[in-house]
Amino acid sequence: MSERQYSLRAPDHLEEPIVMVELDSSNGVMFPLYDADTNMIYLCGKGDSVIRYFEVTAEPPFVHYINTFQTPDPQRGICMMPKRGCTVKECEITRFYRLNNAGFCQVVMMTVPRKSELFQEDLYPDTPGEEPGATAEEWMEGKDAVPILVSLKNTSQKGESKIKKTTNILDKRPHKSLTKVSSSGGPEEGESMDDREDNILAPPPPPPPSTHHHQPTESNNSLKVMEDEIRKLKAIIVKHEKRIRTLEGKLELDQAATLFSNNNKPSESGAEVKAVEALAEDEV
């Protein structure tokens, strides 16, 4: 059977689905991506060229279909960026990275149209931050903790979020002392293999900062010129759209006035009858 379906189940009763719907017929593996902040679920299949998205609510029918995003080429894989990476000023709620058959990574941004430039609290509740609720060692020991939530309101004011680098647990390797193995290639006496690997894999020191101010290149200048031209074209398009709407409104008013005058105008046959009656009265 190649039929694909999705179901909604309660964590305590996984054997009985609350909702089960047949989606389509395909052999591609389905990638369900869930956004807990907006209660949105995105269904993306391997080999599909569409992304279906639904909203999950507490009222029947519980899963509400919203829309489908269509692309011309199928996808090999897809992933979703955390909410901290979305552009809050543009009301971006989700960002996908699609890998198509050509080997390129396509960025798909899902935005909600809002006229206000203020922070939209209904779109951006507190979301998990980069600081974990428990370390890897604590999780291995059996500790369970809830995620530490952060607000994205500061991100919308500053325009970008700062990512703090943390240490990697794999760097804490056990220290093993080794004696000199050979005169060439092996570690010297008193030097561990880990220290030797660290010396080999260590990045070279950064170059000293230059005191010369680099002039902007021609590519940067041409890019700025293109951006200015794009802004001007967008402004012209907006003006033309407003003018088209105004002309369409005037045209509708003229058509309505013409139709009203035609309905109230007396017919030609009626006018001829009145003229004949008036001539007959004059002869009498």
mmCIF file of C-alpha atoms in Angstrom:
data_model
loop_
_atom_site.group_PDB
_atom_site.id
_atom_site.type_symbol
_atom_site.label_atom_id
_atom_site.label_comp_id
_atom_site.label_asym_id
_atom_site.label_seq_id
_atom_site.Cartn_x
_atom_site.Cartn_y
_atom_site.Cartn_z
ATOM 1 C CA MET A 1 0.000 0.000 0.000
ATOM 2 C CA SER A 2 1.375 3.430 -0.988
ATOM 3 C CA GLU A 3 -1.299 5.504 0.732
ATOM 4 C CA ARG A 4 0.000 8.100 3.174
ATOM 5 C CA GLN A 5 -1.983 9.366 6.119
ATOM 6 C CA TYR A 6 -1.547 11.535 9.170
ATOM 7 C CA SER A 7 -3.077 11.060 12.616
ATOM 8 C CA LEU A 8 -3.336 13.022 15.845
ATOM 9 C CA ARG A 9 -2.818 11.008 19.018
ATOM 10 C CA ALA A 10 -2.738 11.780 22.739
ATOM 11 C CA PRO A 11 0.537 10.918 24.525
ATOM 12 C CA ASP A 12 -1.322 8.765 27.072
ATOM 13 C CA HIS A 13 -3.386 6.860 24.463
ATOM 14 C CA LEU A 14 -1.209 6.279 21.422
ATOM 15 C CA GLU A 15 -3.155 3.193 20.369
ATOM 16 C CA GLU A 16 -6.350 5.170 19.628
ATOM 17 C CA PRO A 17 -5.932 8.131 17.224
ATOM 18 C CA ILE A 18 -8.043 11.210 17.761
ATOM 19 C CA VAL A 19 -7.977 12.075 14.052
ATOM 20 C CA MET A 20 -6.758 9.990 11.120
ATOM 21 C CA VAL A 21 -6.912 11.344 7.570
ATOM 22 C CA GLU A 22 -5.656 9.833 4.312
ATOM 23 C CA LEU A 23 -3.390 12.375 2.661
ATOM 24 C CA ASP A 24 -2.390 10.988 -0.752
ATOM 25 C CA SER A 25 -0.755 8.037 -2.495
ATOM 26 C CA SER A 26 3.025 8.125 -2.647
ATOM 27 C CA ASN A 27 6.068 6.101 -1.638
ATOM 28 C CA GLY A 28 8.012 9.108 -0.342
ATOM 29 C CA VAL A 29 8.890 9.322 3.330
ATOM 30 C CA MET A 30 6.931 12.028 5.170
ATOM 31 C CA PHE A 31 8.756 14.669 7.227
ATOM 32 C CA PRO A 32 6.348 16.179 9.802
ATOM 33 C CA LEU A 33 7.705 19.452 11.240
ATOM 34 C CA TYR A 34 5.855 20.912 14.241
ATOM 35 C CA ASP A 35 6.049 24.482 15.532
ATOM 36 C CA ALA A 36 4.914 24.481 19.164
ATOM 37 C CA ASP A 37 4.855 28.305 19.339
ATOM 38 C CA THR A 38 2.102 28.684 16.714
ATOM 39 C CA ASN A 39 0.614 25.140 16.880
ATOM 40 C CA MET A 40 1.411 24.707 13.186
ATOM 41 C CA ILE A 41 2.416 21.401 11.625
ATOM 42 C CA TYR A 42 4.068 21.188 8.208
ATOM 43 C CA LEU A 43 3.917 17.956 6.200
ATOM 44 C CA CYS A 44 6.767 17.604 3.706
ATOM 45 C CA GLY A 45 7.452 14.387 1.807
ATOM 46 C CA LYS A 46 10.630 13.142 0.188
ATOM 47 C CA GLY A 47 10.202 13.447 -3.569
ATOM 48 C CA ASP A 48 7.250 15.840 -3.168
ATOM 49 C CA SER A 49 7.127 19.361 -4.549
ATOM 50 C CA VAL A 50 4.606 20.675 -2.019
ATOM 51 C CA ILE A 51 4.555 21.664 1.642
ATOM 52 C CA ARG A 52 1.152 21.290 3.318
ATOM 53 C CA TYR A 53 0.586 23.119 6.556
ATOM 54 C CA PHE A 54 -2.145 22.693 9.161
ATOM 55 C CA GLU A 55 -3.121 24.253 12.483
ATOM 56 C CA VAL A 56 -3.754 22.066 15.523
ATOM 57 C CA THR A 57 -6.448 23.282 17.938
ATOM 58 C CA ALA A 58 -8.339 21.893 20.927
ATOM 59 C CA GLU A 59 -11.721 22.047 19.154
ATOM 60 C CA PRO A 60 -12.995 19.564 16.549
ATOM 61 C CA PRO A 61 -11.897 18.683 13.946
ATOM 62 C CA PHE A 62 -8.615 19.423 15.819
ATOM 63 C CA VAL A 63 -6.482 19.558 12.638
ATOM 64 C CA HIS A 64 -7.394 22.413 10.263
ATOM 65 C CA TYR A 65 -5.968 22.568 6.750
ATOM 66 C CA ILE A 66 -4.643 26.040 5.849
ATOM 67 C CA ASN A 67 -2.831 25.995 2.512
ATOM 68 C CA THR A 68 -0.229 24.297 0.306
ATOM 69 C CA PHE A 69 3.101 25.720 -0.820
ATOM 70 C CA GLN A 70 3.903 24.566 -4.373
ATOM 71 C CA THR A 71 7.385 24.352 -5.903
ATOM 72 C CA PRO A 72 8.369 23.312 -9.445
ATOM 73 C CA ASP A 73 11.022 20.785 -8.375
ATOM 74 C CA PRO A 74 10.857 17.881 -5.884
ATOM 75 C CA GLN A 75 12.779 17.867 -2.635
ATOM 76 C CA ARG A 76 15.290 15.386 -1.264
ATOM 77 C CA GLY A 77 15.210 16.647 2.292
ATOM 78 C CA ILE A 78 14.011 19.557 4.383
ATOM 79 C CA CYS A 79 14.647 21.081 7.805
ATOM 80 C CA MET A 80 13.277 23.987 9.827
ATOM 81 C CA MET A 81 15.235 26.775 11.508
ATOM 82 C CA PRO A 82 14.584 27.516 15.192
ATOM 83 C CA LYS A 83 12.360 30.477 15.891
ATOM 84 C CA ARG A 84 15.328 32.535 17.110
ATOM 85 C CA GLY A 85 16.658 32.671 13.536
ATOM 86 C CA CYS A 86 13.477 34.121 12.004
ATOM 87 C CA THR A 87 13.175 37.795 11.073
ATOM 88 C CA VAL A 88 10.773 39.220 13.636
ATOM 89 C CA LYS A 89 10.382 42.591 11.903
ATOM 90 C CA GLU A 90 8.955 40.904 8.790
ATOM 91 C CA CYS A 91 6.593 38.668 10.823
ATOM 92 C CA GLU A 92 8.427 35.553 9.676
ATOM 93 C CA ILE A 93 7.142 32.564 11.654
ATOM 94 C CA THR A 94 8.996 29.725 9.909
ATOM 95 C CA ARG A 95 11.988 29.266 7.621
ATOM 96 C CA PHE A 96 12.662 26.041 5.719
ATOM 97 C CA TYR A 97 15.786 24.828 3.963
ATOM 98 C CA ARG A 98 14.916 22.532 1.035
ATOM 99 C CA LEU A 99 17.422 20.344 -0.758
ATOM 100 C CA ASN A 100 16.248 19.857 -4.354
ATOM 101 C CA ASN A 101 17.317 17.330 -6.970
ATOM 102 C CA ALA A 102 19.863 19.744 -8.438
ATOM 103 C CA GLY A 103 21.753 19.736 -5.134
ATOM 104 C CA PHE A 104 20.876 23.323 -4.236
ATOM 105 C CA CYS A 105 19.491 24.483 -0.900
ATOM 106 C CA GLN A 106 16.376 26.584 -1.319
ATOM 107 C CA VAL A 107 15.252 28.930 1.475
ATOM 108 C CA VAL A 108 11.473 29.084 1.992
ATOM 109 C CA MET A 109 10.188 31.808 4.330
ATOM 110 C CA MET A 110 6.681 31.694 5.812
ATOM 111 C CA THR A 111 5.427 35.154 6.824
ATOM 112 C CA VAL A 112 2.153 36.518 8.218
ATOM 113 C CA PRO A 113 1.053 39.809 6.600
ATOM 114 C CA ARG A 114 0.733 42.511 9.243
ATOM 115 C CA LYS A 115 0.489 46.259 8.671
ATOM 116 C CA SER A 116 1.865 47.221 12.061
ATOM 117 C CA GLU A 117 5.618 47.285 12.600
ATOM 118 C CA LEU A 118 5.271 46.659 16.336
ATOM 119 C CA PHE A 119 6.222 43.402 17.997
ATOM 120 C CA GLN A 120 3.485 40.798 17.436
ATOM 121 C CA GLU A 121 3.095 38.981 20.737
ATOM 122 C CA ASP A 122 0.575 36.474 19.341
ATOM 123 C CA LEU A 123 3.060 35.330 16.690
ATOM 124 C CA TYR A 124 6.112 35.225 18.931
ATOM 125 C CA PRO A 125 5.503 33.762 22.398
ATOM 126 C CA ASP A 126 8.468 32.853 24.541
ATOM 127 C CA THR A 127 10.516 30.226 22.712
ATOM 128 C CA PRO A 128 13.372 27.907 23.763
ATOM 129 C CA GLY A 129 16.684 29.758 23.863
ATOM 130 C CA GLU A 130 20.249 28.658 23.199
ATOM 131 C CA GLU A 131 20.910 27.948 26.895
ATOM 132 C CA PRO A 132 19.956 24.322 27.669
ATOM 133 C CA GLY A 133 17.855 23.367 30.661
ATOM 134 C CA ALA A 134 20.275 20.540 31.476
ATOM 135 C CA THR A 135 23.752 19.644 30.355
ATOM 136 C CA ALA A 136 24.627 16.463 28.483
ATOM 137 C CA GLU A 137 26.187 14.984 31.605
ATOM 138 C CA GLU A 138 23.037 15.700 33.648
ATOM 139 C CA TRP A 139 20.845 14.149 30.967
ATOM 140 C CA MET A 140 23.012 11.015 30.909
ATOM 141 C CA GLU A 141 22.598 10.801 34.687
ATOM 142 C CA GLY A 142 18.799 10.759 34.284
ATOM 143 C CA LYS A 143 17.922 14.390 34.977
ATOM 144 C CA ASP A 144 14.931 15.822 33.095
ATOM 145 C CA ALA A 145 14.382 19.580 32.782
ATOM 146 C CA VAL A 146 12.067 21.883 30.878
ATOM 147 C CA PRO A 147 13.552 24.178 28.202
ATOM 148 C CA ILE A 148 14.591 27.680 29.213
ATOM 149 C CA LEU A 149 12.340 30.099 27.326
ATOM 150 C CA VAL A 150 13.429 33.500 26.029
ATOM 151 C CA SER A 151 11.545 36.424 24.536
ATOM 152 C CA LEU A 152 12.102 37.573 20.952
ATOM 153 C CA LYS A 153 11.046 41.149 21.657
ATOM 154 C CA ASN A 154 14.632 42.313 22.105
ATOM 155 C CA THR A 155 15.515 40.645 18.812
ATOM 156 C CA SER A 156 12.912 42.731 16.977
ATOM 157 C CA GLN A 157 14.375 45.923 18.430
ATOM 158 C CA LYS A 158 18.025 45.138 17.778
ATOM 159 C CA GLY A 159 17.438 43.403 14.452
ATOM 160 C CA GLU A 160 19.654 40.414 15.154
ATOM 161 C CA SER A 161 20.239 37.895 17.901
ATOM 162 C CA LYS A 162 23.588 37.066 19.465
ATOM 163 C CA ILE A 163 24.622 33.416 19.543
ATOM 164 C CA LYS A 164 26.801 32.388 22.453
ATOM 165 C CA LYS A 165 29.334 29.651 21.806
ATOM 166 C CA THR A 166 29.491 26.847 24.340
ATOM 167 C CA THR A 167 32.130 24.251 24.999
ATOM 168 C CA ASN A 168 31.884 20.842 23.392
ATOM 169 C CA ILE A 169 31.707 17.797 25.652
ATOM 170 C CA LEU A 170 33.877 15.878 23.193
ATOM 171 C CA ASP A 171 36.780 18.175 24.037
ATOM 172 C CA LYS A 172 36.981 16.628 27.510
ATOM 173 C CA ARG A 173 38.991 13.591 26.470
ATOM 174 C CA PRO A 174 40.968 11.471 28.940
ATOM 175 C CA HIS A 175 44.670 12.280 29.213
ATOM 176 C CA LYS A 176 46.892 9.338 28.271
ATOM 177 C CA SER A 177 50.671 9.727 28.650
ATOM 178 C CA LEU A 178 52.693 8.002 25.958
ATOM 179 C CA THR A 179 56.449 7.521 25.661
ATOM 180 C CA LYS A 180 58.471 8.208 22.553
ATOM 181 C CA VAL A 181 57.555 5.689 19.852
ATOM 182 C CA SER A 182 59.967 6.550 17.084
ATOM 183 C CA SER A 183 62.399 9.242 16.160
ATOM 184 C CA SER A 184 60.173 10.513 13.350
ATOM 185 C CA GLY A 185 56.449 11.048 13.471
ATOM 186 C CA GLY A 186 55.758 9.767 17.013
ATOM 187 C CA PRO A 187 55.193 11.816 20.147
ATOM 188 C CA GLU A 188 58.157 12.669 22.282
ATOM 189 C CA GLU A 189 58.608 11.371 25.807
ATOM 190 C CA GLY A 190 56.223 13.018 28.263
ATOM 191 C CA GLU A 191 53.930 14.231 25.475
ATOM 192 C CA SER A 192 50.470 12.695 25.129
ATOM 193 C CA MET A 193 48.840 11.751 21.858
ATOM 194 C CA ASP A 194 45.964 14.142 22.613
ATOM 195 C CA ASP A 195 48.371 17.048 23.052
ATOM 196 C CA ARG A 196 50.034 16.202 19.767
ATOM 197 C CA GLU A 197 46.666 16.066 17.981
ATOM 198 C CA ASP A 198 45.683 19.377 19.520
ATOM 199 C CA ASN A 199 48.903 20.941 18.241
ATOM 200 C CA ILE A 200 48.318 19.553 14.747
ATOM 201 C CA LEU A 201 44.603 20.490 14.586
ATOM 202 C CA ALA A 202 45.036 23.876 16.245
ATOM 203 C CA PRO A 203 44.198 26.704 13.830
ATOM 204 C CA PRO A 204 46.972 29.120 12.895
ATOM 205 C CA PRO A 205 47.094 32.392 14.818
ATOM 206 C CA PRO A 206 45.064 35.185 13.278
ATOM 207 C CA PRO A 207 46.974 37.821 11.320
ATOM 208 C CA PRO A 208 47.617 41.147 13.057
ATOM 209 C CA PRO A 209 44.949 43.747 12.464
ATOM 210 C CA SER A 210 45.709 46.026 9.578
ATOM 211 C CA THR A 211 45.878 49.747 10.175
ATOM 212 C CA HIS A 212 44.956 50.603 6.578
ATOM 213 C CA HIS A 213 41.375 51.397 5.730
ATOM 214 C CA HIS A 214 40.216 49.361 2.756
ATOM 215 C CA GLN A 215 38.271 51.198 0.143
ATOM 216 C CA PRO A 216 34.951 49.666 -0.958
ATOM 217 C CA THR A 217 35.335 47.478 -3.999
ATOM 218 C CA GLU A 218 33.528 47.961 -7.277
ATOM 219 C CA SER A 219 31.288 44.985 -6.584
ATOM 220 C CA ASN A 220 30.039 46.600 -3.367
ATOM 221 C CA ASN A 221 29.373 49.844 -5.189
ATOM 222 C CA SER A 222 27.480 48.085 -7.974
ATOM 223 C CA LEU A 223 25.464 46.163 -5.373
ATOM 224 C CA LYS A 224 24.460 49.381 -3.649
ATOM 225 C CA VAL A 225 23.460 50.895 -6.991
ATOM 226 C CA MET A 226 21.301 47.869 -7.782
ATOM 227 C CA GLU A 227 19.641 48.040 -4.362
ATOM 228 C CA ASP A 228 18.836 51.743 -4.917
ATOM 229 C CA GLU A 229 17.364 50.953 -8.329
ATOM 230 C CA ILE A 230 15.257 48.158 -6.854
ATOM 231 C CA ARG A 231 13.892 50.539 -4.209
ATOM 232 C CA LYS A 232 13.014 53.098 -6.893
ATOM 233 C CA LEU A 233 11.270 50.452 -9.014
ATOM 234 C CA LYS A 234 9.259 49.278 -6.012
ATOM 235 C CA ALA A 235 8.152 52.870 -5.334
ATOM 236 C CA ILE A 236 7.120 53.289 -8.983
ATOM 237 C CA ILE A 237 5.165 50.023 -8.897
ATOM 238 C CA VAL A 238 3.288 51.155 -5.778
ATOM 239 C CA LYS A 239 2.378 54.461 -7.461
ATOM 240 C CA HIS A 240 1.141 52.661 -10.586
ATOM 241 C CA GLU A 241 -0.951 50.278 -8.498
ATOM 242 C CA LYS A 242 -2.622 53.192 -6.718
ATOM 243 C CA ARG A 243 -3.296 54.907 -10.049
ATOM 244 C CA ILE A 244 -4.758 51.712 -11.535
ATOM 245 C CA ARG A 245 -7.071 51.309 -8.549
ATOM 246 C CA THR A 246 -8.233 54.931 -8.933
ATOM 247 C CA LEU A 247 -8.909 54.503 -12.656
ATOM 248 C CA GLU A 248 -10.768 51.263 -12.071
ATOM 249 C CA GLY A 249 -12.975 53.005 -9.485
ATOM 250 C CA LYS A 250 -13.741 55.840 -11.915
ATOM 251 C CA LEU A 251 -14.535 53.345 -14.666
ATOM 252 C CA GLU A 252 -16.979 51.503 -12.436
ATOM 253 C CA LEU A 253 -18.699 54.786 -11.536
ATOM 254 C CA ASP A 254 -18.994 55.764 -15.232
ATOM 255 C CA GLN A 255 -20.435 52.367 -16.127
ATOM 256 C CA ALA A 256 -22.962 52.623 -13.317
ATOM 257 C CA ALA A 257 -23.987 56.156 -14.401
ATOM 258 C CA THR A 258 -24.384 55.027 -18.024
ATOM 259 C CA LEU A 259 -26.499 52.057 -17.006
ATOM 260 C CA PHE A 260 -28.696 54.276 -14.821
ATOM 261 C CA SER A 261 -29.268 56.807 -17.636
ATOM 262 C CA ASN A 262 -30.146 54.048 -20.116
ATOM 263 C CA ASN A 263 -32.746 52.595 -17.769
ATOM 264 C CA ASN A 264 -34.456 55.990 -17.206
ATOM 265 C CA LYS A 265 -34.370 57.078 -20.900
ATOM 266 C CA PRO A 266 -37.815 56.679 -22.689
ATOM 267 C CA SER A 267 -37.866 54.213 -25.566
ATOM 268 C CA GLU A 268 -37.956 55.395 -29.182
ATOM 269 C CA SER A 269 -41.271 53.620 -29.919
ATOM 270 C CA GLY A 270 -42.976 55.444 -27.058
ATOM 271 C CA ALA A 271 -41.746 58.780 -28.376
ATOM 272 C CA GLU A 272 -43.085 58.009 -31.882
ATOM 273 C CA VAL A 273 -46.515 57.088 -30.501
ATOM 274 C CA LYS A 274 -46.704 60.372 -28.596
ATOM 275 C CA ALA A 275 -45.719 62.299 -31.752
ATOM 276 C CA VAL A 276 -48.465 60.591 -33.814
ATOM 277 C CA GLU A 277 -51.072 61.302 -31.137
ATOM 278 C CA ALA A 278 -50.101 64.979 -31.048
ATOM 279 C CA LEU A 279 -50.379 65.247 -34.894
ATOM 280 C CA ALA A 280 -53.810 63.641 -34.863
ATOM 281 C CA GLU A 281 -55.073 66.116 -32.294
ATOM 282 C CA ASP A 282 -53.872 69.046 -34.464
ATOM 283 C CA GLU A 283 -55.761 67.715 -37.542
ATOM 284 C CA VAL A 284 -58.984 67.344 -35.595
#
